[in-house]
Tab-separated table of C-alpha atoms and ligand atoms in Angstrom:
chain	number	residue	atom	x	y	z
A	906	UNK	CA	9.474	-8.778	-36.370
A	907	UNK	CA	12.674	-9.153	-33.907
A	908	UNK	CA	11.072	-8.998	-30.335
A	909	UNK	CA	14.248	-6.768	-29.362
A	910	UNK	CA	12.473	-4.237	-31.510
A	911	UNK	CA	10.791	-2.885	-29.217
A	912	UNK	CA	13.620	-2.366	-26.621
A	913	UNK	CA	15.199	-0.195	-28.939
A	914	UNK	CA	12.750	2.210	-29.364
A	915	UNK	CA	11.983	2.353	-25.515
A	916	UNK	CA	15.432	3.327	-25.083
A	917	UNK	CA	14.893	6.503	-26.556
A	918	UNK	CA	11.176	7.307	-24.549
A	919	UNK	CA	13.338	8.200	-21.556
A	920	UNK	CA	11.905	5.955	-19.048
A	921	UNK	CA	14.772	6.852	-16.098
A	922	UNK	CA	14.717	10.765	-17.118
A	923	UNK	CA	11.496	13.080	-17.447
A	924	UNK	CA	11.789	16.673	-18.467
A	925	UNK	CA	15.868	16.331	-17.246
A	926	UNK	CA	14.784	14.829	-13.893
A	927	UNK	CA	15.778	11.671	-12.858
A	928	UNK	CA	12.509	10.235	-11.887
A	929	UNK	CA	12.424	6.401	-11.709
A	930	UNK	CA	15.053	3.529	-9.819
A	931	UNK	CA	16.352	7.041	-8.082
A	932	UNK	CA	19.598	5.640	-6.291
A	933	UNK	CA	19.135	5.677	-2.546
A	934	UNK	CA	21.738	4.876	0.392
A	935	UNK	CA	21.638	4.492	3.876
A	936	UNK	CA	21.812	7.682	6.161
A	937	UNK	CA	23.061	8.131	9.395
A	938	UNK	CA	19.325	9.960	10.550
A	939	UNK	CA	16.681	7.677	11.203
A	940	UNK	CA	13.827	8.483	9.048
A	941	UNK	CA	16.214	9.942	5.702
A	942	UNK	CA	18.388	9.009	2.974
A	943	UNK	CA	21.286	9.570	1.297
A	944	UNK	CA	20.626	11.143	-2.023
A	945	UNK	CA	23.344	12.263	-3.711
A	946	UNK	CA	25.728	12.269	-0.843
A	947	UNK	CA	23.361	14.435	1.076
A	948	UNK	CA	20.453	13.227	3.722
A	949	UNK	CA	16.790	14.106	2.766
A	950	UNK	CA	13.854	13.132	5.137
A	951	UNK	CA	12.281	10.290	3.395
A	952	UNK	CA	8.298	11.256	2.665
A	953	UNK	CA	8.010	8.081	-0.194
A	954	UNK	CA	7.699	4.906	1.370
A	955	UNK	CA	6.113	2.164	2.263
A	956	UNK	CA	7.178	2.151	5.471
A	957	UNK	CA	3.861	3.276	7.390
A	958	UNK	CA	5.076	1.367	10.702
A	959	UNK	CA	9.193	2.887	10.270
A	960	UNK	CA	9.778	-0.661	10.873
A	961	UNK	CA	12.157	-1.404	7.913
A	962	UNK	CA	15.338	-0.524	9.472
A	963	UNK	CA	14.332	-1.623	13.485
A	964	UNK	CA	17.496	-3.658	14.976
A	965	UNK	CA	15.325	-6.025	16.135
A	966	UNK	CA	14.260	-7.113	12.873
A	967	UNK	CA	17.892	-7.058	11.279
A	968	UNK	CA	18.802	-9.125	14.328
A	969	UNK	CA	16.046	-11.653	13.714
A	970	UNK	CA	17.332	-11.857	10.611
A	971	UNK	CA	20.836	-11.995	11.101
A	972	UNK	CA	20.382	-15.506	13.449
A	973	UNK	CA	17.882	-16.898	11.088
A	974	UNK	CA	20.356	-16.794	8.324
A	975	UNK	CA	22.765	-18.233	10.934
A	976	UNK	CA	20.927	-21.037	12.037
A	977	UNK	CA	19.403	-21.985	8.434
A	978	UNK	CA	21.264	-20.361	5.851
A	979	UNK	CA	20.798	-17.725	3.205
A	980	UNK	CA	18.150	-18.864	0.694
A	981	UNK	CA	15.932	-22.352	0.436
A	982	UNK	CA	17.336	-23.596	-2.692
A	983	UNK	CA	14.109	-24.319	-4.248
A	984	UNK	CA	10.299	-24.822	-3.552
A	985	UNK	CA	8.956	-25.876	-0.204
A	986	UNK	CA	6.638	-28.724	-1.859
A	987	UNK	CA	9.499	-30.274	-2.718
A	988	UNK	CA	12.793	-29.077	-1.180
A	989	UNK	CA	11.180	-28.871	2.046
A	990	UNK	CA	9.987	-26.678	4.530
A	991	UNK	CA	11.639	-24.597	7.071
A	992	UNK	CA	10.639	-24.062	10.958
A	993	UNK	CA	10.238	-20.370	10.354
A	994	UNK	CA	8.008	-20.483	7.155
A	995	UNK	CA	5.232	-22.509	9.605
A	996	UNK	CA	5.751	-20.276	12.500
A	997	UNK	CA	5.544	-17.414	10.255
A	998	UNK	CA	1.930	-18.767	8.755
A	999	UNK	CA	0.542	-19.614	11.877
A	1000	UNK	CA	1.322	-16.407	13.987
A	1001	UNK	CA	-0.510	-14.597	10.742
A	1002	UNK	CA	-3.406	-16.991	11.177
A	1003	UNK	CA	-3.607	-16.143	14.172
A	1004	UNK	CA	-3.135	-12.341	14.338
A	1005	UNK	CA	-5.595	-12.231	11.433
A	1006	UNK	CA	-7.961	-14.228	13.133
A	1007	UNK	CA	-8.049	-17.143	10.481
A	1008	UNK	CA	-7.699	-21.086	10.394
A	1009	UNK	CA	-4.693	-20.978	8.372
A	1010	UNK	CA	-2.046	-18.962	6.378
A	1011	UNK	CA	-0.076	-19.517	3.019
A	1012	UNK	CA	3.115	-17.508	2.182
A	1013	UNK	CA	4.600	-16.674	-0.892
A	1014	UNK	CA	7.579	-14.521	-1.509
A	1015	UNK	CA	6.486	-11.394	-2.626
A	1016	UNK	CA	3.330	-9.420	-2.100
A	1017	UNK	CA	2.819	-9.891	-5.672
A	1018	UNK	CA	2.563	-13.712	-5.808
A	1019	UNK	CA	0.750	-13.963	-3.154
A	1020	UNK	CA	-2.318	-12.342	-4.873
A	1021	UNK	CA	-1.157	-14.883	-7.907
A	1022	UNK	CA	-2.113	-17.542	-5.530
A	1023	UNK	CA	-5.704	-16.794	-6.222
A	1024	UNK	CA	-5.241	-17.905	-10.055
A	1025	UNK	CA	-4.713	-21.490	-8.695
A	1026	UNK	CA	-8.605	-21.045	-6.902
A	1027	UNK	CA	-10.072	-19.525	-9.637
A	1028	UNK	CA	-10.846	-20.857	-12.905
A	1029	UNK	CA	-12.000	-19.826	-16.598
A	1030	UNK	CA	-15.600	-19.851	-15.963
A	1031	UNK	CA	-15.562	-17.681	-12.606
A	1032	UNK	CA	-16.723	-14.668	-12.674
A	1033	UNK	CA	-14.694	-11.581	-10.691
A	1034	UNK	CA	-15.486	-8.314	-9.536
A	1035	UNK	CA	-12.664	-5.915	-8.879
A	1036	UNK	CA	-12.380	-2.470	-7.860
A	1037	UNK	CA	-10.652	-0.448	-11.359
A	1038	UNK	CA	-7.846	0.664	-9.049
A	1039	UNK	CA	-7.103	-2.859	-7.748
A	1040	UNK	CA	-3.515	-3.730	-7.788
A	1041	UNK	CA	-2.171	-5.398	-10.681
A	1042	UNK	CA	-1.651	-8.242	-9.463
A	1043	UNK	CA	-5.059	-9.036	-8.819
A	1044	UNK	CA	-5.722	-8.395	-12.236
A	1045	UNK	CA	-2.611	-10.657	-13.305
A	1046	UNK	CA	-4.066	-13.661	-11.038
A	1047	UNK	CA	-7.524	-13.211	-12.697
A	1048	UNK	CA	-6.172	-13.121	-15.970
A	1049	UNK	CA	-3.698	-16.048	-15.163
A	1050	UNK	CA	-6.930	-17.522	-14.359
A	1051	UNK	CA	-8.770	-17.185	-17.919
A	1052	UNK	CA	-11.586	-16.007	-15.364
A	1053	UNK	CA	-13.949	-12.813	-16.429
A	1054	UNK	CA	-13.120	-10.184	-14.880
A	1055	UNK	CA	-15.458	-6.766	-14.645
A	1056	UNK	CA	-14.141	-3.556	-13.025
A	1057	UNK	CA	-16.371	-1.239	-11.240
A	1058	UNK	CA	-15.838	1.962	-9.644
A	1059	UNK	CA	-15.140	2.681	-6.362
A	1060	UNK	CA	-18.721	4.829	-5.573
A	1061	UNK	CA	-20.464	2.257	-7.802
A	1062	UNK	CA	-20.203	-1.279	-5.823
A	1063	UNK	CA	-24.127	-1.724	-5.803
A	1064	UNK	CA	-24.460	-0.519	-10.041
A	1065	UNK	CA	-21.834	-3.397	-10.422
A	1066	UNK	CA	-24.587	-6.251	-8.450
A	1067	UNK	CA	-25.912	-6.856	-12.299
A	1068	UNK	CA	-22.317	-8.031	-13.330
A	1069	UNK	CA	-22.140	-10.704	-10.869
A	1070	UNK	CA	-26.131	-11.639	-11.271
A	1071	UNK	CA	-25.183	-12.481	-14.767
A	1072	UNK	CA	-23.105	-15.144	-13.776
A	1073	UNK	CA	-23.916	-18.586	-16.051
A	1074	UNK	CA	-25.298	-20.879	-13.248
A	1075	UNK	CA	-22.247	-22.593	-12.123
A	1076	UNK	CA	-20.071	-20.055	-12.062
A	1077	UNK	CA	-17.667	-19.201	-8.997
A	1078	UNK	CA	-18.498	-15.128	-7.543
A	1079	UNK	CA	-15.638	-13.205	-6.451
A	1080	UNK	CA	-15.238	-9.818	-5.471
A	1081	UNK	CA	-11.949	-8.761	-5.379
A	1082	UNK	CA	-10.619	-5.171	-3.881
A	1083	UNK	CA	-7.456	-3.681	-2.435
A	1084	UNK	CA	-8.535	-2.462	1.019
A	1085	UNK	CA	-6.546	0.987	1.215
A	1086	UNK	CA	-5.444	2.297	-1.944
A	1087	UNK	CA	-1.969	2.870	-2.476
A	1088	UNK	CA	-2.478	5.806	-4.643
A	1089	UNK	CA	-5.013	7.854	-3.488
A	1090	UNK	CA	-5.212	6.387	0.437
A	1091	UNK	CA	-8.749	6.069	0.389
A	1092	UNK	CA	-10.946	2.799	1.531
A	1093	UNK	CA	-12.475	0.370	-0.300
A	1094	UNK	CA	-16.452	0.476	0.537
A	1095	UNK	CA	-15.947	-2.798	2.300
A	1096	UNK	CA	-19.857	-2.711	3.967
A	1097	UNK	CA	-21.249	-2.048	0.412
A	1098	UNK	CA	-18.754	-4.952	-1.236
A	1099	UNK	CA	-19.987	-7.538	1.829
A	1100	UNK	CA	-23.804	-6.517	1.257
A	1101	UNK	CA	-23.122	-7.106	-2.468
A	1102	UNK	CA	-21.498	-10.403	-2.022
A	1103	UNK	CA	-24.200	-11.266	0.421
A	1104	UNK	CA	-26.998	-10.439	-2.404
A	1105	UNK	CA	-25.184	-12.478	-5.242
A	1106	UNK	CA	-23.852	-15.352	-3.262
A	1107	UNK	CA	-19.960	-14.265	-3.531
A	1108	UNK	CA	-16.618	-14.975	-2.080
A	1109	UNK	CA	-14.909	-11.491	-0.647
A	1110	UNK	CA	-10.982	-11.184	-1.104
A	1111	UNK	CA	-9.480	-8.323	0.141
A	1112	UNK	CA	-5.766	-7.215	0.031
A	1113	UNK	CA	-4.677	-5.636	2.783
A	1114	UNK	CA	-1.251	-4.633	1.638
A	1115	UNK	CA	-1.339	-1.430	2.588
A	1116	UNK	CA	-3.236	-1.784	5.935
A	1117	UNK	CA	-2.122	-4.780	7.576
A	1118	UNK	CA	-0.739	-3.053	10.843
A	1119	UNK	CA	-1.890	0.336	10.416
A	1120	UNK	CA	-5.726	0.186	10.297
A	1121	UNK	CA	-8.024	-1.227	12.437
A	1122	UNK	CA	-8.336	-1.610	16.330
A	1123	UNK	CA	-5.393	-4.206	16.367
A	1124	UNK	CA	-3.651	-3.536	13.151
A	1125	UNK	CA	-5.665	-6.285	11.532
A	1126	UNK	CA	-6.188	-3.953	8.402
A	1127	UNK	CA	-9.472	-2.862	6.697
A	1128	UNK	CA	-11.795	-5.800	7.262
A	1129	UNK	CA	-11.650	-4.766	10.988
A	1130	UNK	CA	-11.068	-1.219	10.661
A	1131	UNK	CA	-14.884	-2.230	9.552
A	1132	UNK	CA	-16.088	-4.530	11.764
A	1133	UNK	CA	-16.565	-7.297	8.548
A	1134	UNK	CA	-13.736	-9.390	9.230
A	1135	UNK	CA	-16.229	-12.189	9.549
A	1136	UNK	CA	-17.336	-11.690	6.159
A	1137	UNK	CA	-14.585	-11.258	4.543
A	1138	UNK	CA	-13.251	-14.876	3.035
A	1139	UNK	CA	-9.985	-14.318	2.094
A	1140	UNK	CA	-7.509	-11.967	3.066
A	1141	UNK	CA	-3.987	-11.072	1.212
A	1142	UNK	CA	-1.020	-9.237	2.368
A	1143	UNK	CA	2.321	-8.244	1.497
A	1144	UNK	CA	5.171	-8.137	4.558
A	1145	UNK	CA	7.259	-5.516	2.177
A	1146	UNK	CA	5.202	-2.603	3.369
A	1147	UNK	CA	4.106	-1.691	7.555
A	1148	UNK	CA	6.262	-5.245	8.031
A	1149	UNK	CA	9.129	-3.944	6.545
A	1150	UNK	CA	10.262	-6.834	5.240
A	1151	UNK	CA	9.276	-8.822	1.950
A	1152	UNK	CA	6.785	-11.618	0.589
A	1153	UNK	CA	3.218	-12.037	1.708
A	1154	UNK	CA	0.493	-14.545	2.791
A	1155	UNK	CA	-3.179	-15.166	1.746
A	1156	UNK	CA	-5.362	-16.185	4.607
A	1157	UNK	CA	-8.734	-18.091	4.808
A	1158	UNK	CA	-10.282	-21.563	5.401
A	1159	UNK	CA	-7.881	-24.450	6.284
A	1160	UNK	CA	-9.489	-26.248	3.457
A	1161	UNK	CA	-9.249	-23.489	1.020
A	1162	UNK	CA	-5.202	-22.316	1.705
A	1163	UNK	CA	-4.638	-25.958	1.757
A	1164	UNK	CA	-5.588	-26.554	-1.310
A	1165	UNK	CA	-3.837	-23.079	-2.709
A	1166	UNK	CA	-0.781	-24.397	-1.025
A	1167	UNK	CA	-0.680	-28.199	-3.003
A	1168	UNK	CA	-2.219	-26.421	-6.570
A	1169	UNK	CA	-1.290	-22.671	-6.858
A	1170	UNK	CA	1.675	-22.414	-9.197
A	1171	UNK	CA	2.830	-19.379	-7.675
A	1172	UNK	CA	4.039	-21.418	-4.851
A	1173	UNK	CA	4.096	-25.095	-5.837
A	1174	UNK	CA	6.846	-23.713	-8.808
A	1175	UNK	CA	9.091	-21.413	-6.607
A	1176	UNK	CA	11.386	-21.034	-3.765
A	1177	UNK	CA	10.443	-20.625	-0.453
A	1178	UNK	CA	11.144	-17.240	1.602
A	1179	UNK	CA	14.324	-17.165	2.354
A	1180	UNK	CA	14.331	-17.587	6.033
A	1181	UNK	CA	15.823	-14.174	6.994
A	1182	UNK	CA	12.972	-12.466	5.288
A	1183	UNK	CA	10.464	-14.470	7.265
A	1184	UNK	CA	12.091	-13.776	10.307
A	1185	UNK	CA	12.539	-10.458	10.013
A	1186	UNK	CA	8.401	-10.550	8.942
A	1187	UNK	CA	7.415	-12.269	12.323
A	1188	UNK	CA	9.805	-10.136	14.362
A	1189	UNK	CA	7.467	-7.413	12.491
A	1190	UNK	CA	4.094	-9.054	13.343
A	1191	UNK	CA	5.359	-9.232	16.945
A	1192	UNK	CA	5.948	-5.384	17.472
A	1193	UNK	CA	2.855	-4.980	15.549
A	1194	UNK	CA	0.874	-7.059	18.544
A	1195	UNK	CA	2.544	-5.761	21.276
A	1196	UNK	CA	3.082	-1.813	20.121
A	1197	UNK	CA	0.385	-0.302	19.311
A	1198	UNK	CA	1.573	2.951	20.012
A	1199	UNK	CA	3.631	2.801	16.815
A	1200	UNK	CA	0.264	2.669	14.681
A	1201	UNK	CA	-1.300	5.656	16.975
A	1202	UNK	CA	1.658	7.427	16.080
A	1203	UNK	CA	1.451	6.837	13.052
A	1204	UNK	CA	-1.893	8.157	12.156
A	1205	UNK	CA	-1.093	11.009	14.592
A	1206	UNK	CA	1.246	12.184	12.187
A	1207	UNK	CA	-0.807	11.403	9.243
A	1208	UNK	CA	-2.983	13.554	10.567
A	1209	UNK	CA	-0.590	16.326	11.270
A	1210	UNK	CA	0.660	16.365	8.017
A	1211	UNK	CA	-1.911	15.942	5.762
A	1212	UNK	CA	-3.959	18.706	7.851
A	1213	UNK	CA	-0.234	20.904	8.001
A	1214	UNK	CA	-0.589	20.686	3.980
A	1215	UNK	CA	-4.068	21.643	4.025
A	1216	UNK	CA	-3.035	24.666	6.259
A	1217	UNK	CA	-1.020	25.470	3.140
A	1218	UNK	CA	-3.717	25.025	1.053
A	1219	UNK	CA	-2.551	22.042	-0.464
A	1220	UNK	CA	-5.062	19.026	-1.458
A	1221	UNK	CA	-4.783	16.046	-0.130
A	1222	UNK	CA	-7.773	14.136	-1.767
A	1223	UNK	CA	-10.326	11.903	-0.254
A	1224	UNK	CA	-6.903	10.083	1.978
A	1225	UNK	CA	-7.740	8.982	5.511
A	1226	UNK	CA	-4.536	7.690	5.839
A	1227	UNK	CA	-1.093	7.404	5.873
A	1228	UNK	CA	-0.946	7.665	2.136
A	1229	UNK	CA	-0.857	11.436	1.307
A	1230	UNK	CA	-1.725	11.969	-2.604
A	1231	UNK	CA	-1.171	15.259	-3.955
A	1232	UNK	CA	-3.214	15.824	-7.158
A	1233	UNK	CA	-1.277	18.146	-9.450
A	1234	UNK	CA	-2.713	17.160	-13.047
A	1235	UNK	CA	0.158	18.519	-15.145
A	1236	UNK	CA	3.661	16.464	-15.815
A	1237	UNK	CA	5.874	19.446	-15.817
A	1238	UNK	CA	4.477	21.618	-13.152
A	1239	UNK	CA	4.463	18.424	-10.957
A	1240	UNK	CA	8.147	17.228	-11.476
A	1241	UNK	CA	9.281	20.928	-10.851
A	1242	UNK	CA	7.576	20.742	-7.625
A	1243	UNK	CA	9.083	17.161	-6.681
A	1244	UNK	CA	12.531	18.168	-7.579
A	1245	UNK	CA	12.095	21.498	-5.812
A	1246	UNK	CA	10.783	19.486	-2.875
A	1247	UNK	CA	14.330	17.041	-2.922
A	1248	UNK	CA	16.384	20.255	-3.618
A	1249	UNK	CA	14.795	21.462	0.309
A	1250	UNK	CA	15.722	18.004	1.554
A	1251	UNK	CA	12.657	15.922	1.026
A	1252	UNK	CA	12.001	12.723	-1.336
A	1253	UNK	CA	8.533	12.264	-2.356
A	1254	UNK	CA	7.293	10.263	-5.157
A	1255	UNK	CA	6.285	11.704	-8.609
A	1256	UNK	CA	3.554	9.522	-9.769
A	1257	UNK	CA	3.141	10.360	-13.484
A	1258	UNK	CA	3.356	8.432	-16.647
A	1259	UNK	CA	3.206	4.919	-16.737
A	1260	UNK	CA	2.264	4.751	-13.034
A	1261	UNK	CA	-0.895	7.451	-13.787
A	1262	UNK	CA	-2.660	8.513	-17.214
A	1263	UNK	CA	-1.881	11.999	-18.138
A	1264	UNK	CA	-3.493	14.959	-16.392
A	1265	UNK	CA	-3.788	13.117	-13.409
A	1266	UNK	CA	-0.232	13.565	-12.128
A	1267	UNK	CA	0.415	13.801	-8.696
A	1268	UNK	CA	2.730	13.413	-5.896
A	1269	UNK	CA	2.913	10.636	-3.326
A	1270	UNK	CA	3.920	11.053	0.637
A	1271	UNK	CA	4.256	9.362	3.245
A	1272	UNK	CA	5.732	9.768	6.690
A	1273	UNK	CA	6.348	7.297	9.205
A	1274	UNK	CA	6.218	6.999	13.037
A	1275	UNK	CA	10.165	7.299	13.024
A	1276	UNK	CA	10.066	10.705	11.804
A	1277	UNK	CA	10.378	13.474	14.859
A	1278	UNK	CA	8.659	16.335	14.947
A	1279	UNK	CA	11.500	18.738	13.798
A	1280	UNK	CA	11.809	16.154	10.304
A	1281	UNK	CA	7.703	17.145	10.109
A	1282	UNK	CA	8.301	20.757	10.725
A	1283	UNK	CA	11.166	21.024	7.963
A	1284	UNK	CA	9.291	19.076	5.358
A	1285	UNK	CA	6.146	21.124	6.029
A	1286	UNK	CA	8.583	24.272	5.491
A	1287	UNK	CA	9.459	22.617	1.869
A	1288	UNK	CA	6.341	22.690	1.304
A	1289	UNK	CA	5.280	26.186	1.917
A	1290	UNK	CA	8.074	27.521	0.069
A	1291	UNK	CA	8.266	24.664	-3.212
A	1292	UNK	CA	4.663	24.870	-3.026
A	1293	UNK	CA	4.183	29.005	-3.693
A	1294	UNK	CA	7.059	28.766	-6.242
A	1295	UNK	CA	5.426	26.344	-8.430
A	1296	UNK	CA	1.964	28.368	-8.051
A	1297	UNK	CA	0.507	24.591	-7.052
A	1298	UNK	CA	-0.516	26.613	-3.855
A	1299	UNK	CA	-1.308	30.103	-3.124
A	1300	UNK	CA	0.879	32.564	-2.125
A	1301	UNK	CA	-1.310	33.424	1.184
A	1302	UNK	CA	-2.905	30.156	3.100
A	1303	UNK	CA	-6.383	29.703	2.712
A	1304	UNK	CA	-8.198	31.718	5.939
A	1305	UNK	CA	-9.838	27.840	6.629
A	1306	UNK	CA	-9.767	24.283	5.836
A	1307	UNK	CA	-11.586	20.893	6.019
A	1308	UNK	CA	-9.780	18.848	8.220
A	1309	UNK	CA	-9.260	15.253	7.165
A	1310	UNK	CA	-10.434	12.596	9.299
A	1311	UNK	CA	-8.136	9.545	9.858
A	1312	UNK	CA	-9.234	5.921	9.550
A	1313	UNK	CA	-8.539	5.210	13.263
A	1314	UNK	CA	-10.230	2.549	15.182
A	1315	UNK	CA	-13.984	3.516	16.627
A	1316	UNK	CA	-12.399	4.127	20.423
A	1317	UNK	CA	-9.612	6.574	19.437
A	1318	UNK	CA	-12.062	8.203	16.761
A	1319	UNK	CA	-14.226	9.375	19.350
A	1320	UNK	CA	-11.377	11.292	21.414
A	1321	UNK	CA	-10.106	12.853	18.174
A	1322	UNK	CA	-12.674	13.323	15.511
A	1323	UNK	CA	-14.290	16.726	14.092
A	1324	UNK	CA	-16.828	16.394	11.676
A	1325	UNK	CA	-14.988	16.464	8.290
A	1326	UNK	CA	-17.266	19.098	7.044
A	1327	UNK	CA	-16.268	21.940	9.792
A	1328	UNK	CA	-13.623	24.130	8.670
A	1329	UNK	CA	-10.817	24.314	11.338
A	1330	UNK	CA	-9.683	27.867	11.604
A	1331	UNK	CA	-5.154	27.701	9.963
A	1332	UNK	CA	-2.746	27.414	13.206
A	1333	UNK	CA	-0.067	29.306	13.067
A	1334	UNK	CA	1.678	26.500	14.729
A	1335	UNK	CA	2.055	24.619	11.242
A	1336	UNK	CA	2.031	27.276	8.440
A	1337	UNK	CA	5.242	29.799	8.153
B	27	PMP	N1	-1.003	-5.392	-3.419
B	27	PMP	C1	-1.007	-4.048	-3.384
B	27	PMP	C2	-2.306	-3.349	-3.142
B	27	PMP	C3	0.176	-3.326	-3.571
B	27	PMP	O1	0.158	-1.995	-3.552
B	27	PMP	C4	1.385	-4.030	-3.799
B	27	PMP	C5	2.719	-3.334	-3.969
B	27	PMP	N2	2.716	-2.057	-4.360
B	27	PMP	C6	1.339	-5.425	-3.836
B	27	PMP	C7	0.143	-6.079	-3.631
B	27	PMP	C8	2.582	-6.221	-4.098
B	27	PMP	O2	3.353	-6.296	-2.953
B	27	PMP	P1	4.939	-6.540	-3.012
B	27	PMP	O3	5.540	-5.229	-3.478
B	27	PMP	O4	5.306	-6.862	-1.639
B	27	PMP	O5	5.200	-7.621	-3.988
């Protein structure tokens, strides 16, 4: 069998083009309006990013880049084991060691290899514990590995203590979870995963990908958004998302990132960062320490909007953050409401088939500090209107709805909570 085969027949399961939309590797340009995009010639407010911090297109980060590409060139040429090491890559892994609170830091050059790193700490008669919604490539670095891997569900962390007490004597514990989930925007159950570990003996990994900077009193991400940074082993994060840059680090004991730094193939056989993209990353982690106002607005208009949806009677899932999932559960009825959505100015992401098994489809929004109020206002307008059209909502607003509560830090909780069970009466402030 020719293994082009294949690649024929894909061709003609329209990957790019669902139901006549063009869904996937949508082409995007630059617009003149912070917080949009050119789409066609025409600027739509950008709700589908990764963006949470709006950092991605700060000057200050393009500048950093611009002088560290000045200073030492475009790209490293090969590996830092053996092509050497750059200034920037060090002071890039020890100002995350430190923000993070840990004795050391290892980068890699994408988000992606950086949770590959783990494969060169784990071997094929470890045993690992992941959350079933855990990025793949956790998965890949466990299966890179040869280790076991079990998946357990997100409510079912203490049903899943058997797995890991089954472990052959000998055998390395891990438990393995994405802190915020990058679908649905809901927490891992990080006190339940530590008391777990705890029981059975295990190492904790978490990936903060979609934290780092947004959660937590300092922006240190889910392990203290918790309060369990201190038992939380190993942390992983990607720069491409709040940072708004590209590649990651893993974060632990010297010994252990050491090691991972001399044996993990994910770094030992590939180039470093090229130094604008680490620049540009620790310009990031600066305004990260030193604003924190641009992760209180943030979650401010988290809030806003996925409470303005709710208004509309949209749901917005078990979310408590900046991640906004729609759950629409039907392929068609959900790409008619994304394209209606981009025809009223506003990019979302459609989240359907291969990215989500069928009758789960749903749509994927998120807004960033950057965006003013009027951008919020128009979007929630789309909304209304795309919304009632498609029947996803009803034609009248619900009389009431259940507020969500954002994962903010205790302090700023207190000023702003409601118990998520009261029903807040609709304001006519954000429903037309
Ligand atoms: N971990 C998680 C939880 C992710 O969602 C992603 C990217 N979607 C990654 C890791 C990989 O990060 P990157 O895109 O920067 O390679």
């Amino acid at each position: 069998m020719d293994i082009f085969e294949k690649c024929r027949d894909f061709a003609s399961t329209g990957f790019y083009e669902s139901y006549g939309h063009r869904v996937y590797l949508r082409p995007l340009r630059p617009s003149a309006h912070p917080g949009e995009v050119l789409i066609n010639g025409r600027s739509v407010v950008m709700a589908g990013s990764n963006d949470y911090l709006g950092l991605a297109r700060d000057p200050r980060l393009a500048e950093a880049a611009v002088r560290a590409t000045r200073l030492d060139g475009t790209g490293c040429s090969g590996s830092r084991t053996l092509c050497g090491t750059r200034d920037i890559h060090e002071q890039l892994e020890d100002a995350c060691a430190a923000f993070l609170g840990r004795e050391a830091a290892v980068l890699a050059p994408s988000g992606f290899q950086t949770n590959l790193l783990l494969a060169g700490l784990l071997g094929k008669d470890d045993v690992v514990l992941g959350d079933r919604h855990n990025h793949a490539s956790l998965v890949d670095a466990v299966r890179l590995a040869g280790a076991r891997y079990h998946r357990y569900r997100r409510d079912g962390v203490a049903r899943a203590e058997r797995l890991l007490s089954e472990a052959p004597p000998g055998a390395g514990r891990v438990i393995v979870t994405d802190g915020l989930f990058s679908m649905e925007g809901d927490l891992c159950d990080l006190p339940a995963i530590t008391a777990l570990a705890d029981r059975c003996r295990a190492r904790v990994v978490v990936d903060s990908a979609h934290d780092l900077g947004l959660l937590g009193a300092t922006g240190r991400g889910v392990p203290e958004h918790f309060g369990l940074e201190d038992r939380v082993d190993l942390v992983t994060a990607t720069f491409s998302k709040s940072l708004g840059s590209a590649g990651g680090v893993l974060a632990g004991p010297a010994e252990v990132i050491n090691f991972v730094r001399c044996r993990a193939r994910a770094t030992v056989f590939t180039a470093g960062m090229a130094p604008s993209v680490a620049a540009a990353a620790l310009a990031a982690l600066d305004i990260v320490r030193t604003e924190p106002e641009r992760r209180t607005r943030a979650l401010e208009v988290a809030e806003r909007m996925h409470n303005g949806l709710r208004a509309l009677g949209y749901d917005t899932g078990n979310s408590v953050s900046a991640i906004i999932p729609i759950p629409i559960g039907d392929k068609v009825r959900c790409l008619e409401l994304w394209q209606r959505l981009l025809d009223a100015g506003v990019y979302v992401n459609p989240v359907i088939a291969p990215g989500r098994p069928e009758g789960q489809e749903m749509l994927r929004i998120s807004f960033t500090p950057v965006h003013s109020d009027a951008q919020l206002e128009r979007a929630l307008e789309a909304f209304a209107a795309a919304g009632r059209a498609t029947g996803v909502i009803p034609r009248t607003p619900p009389g009431s709805f259940t507020p969500v509560r954002i994962a903010r830090p205790p302090a700023l909780a207190q000023e702003t909570a409601r118990p998520r069970s009261a029903a807040v009466p609709v304001s006519t402030a954000t429903v037309r």
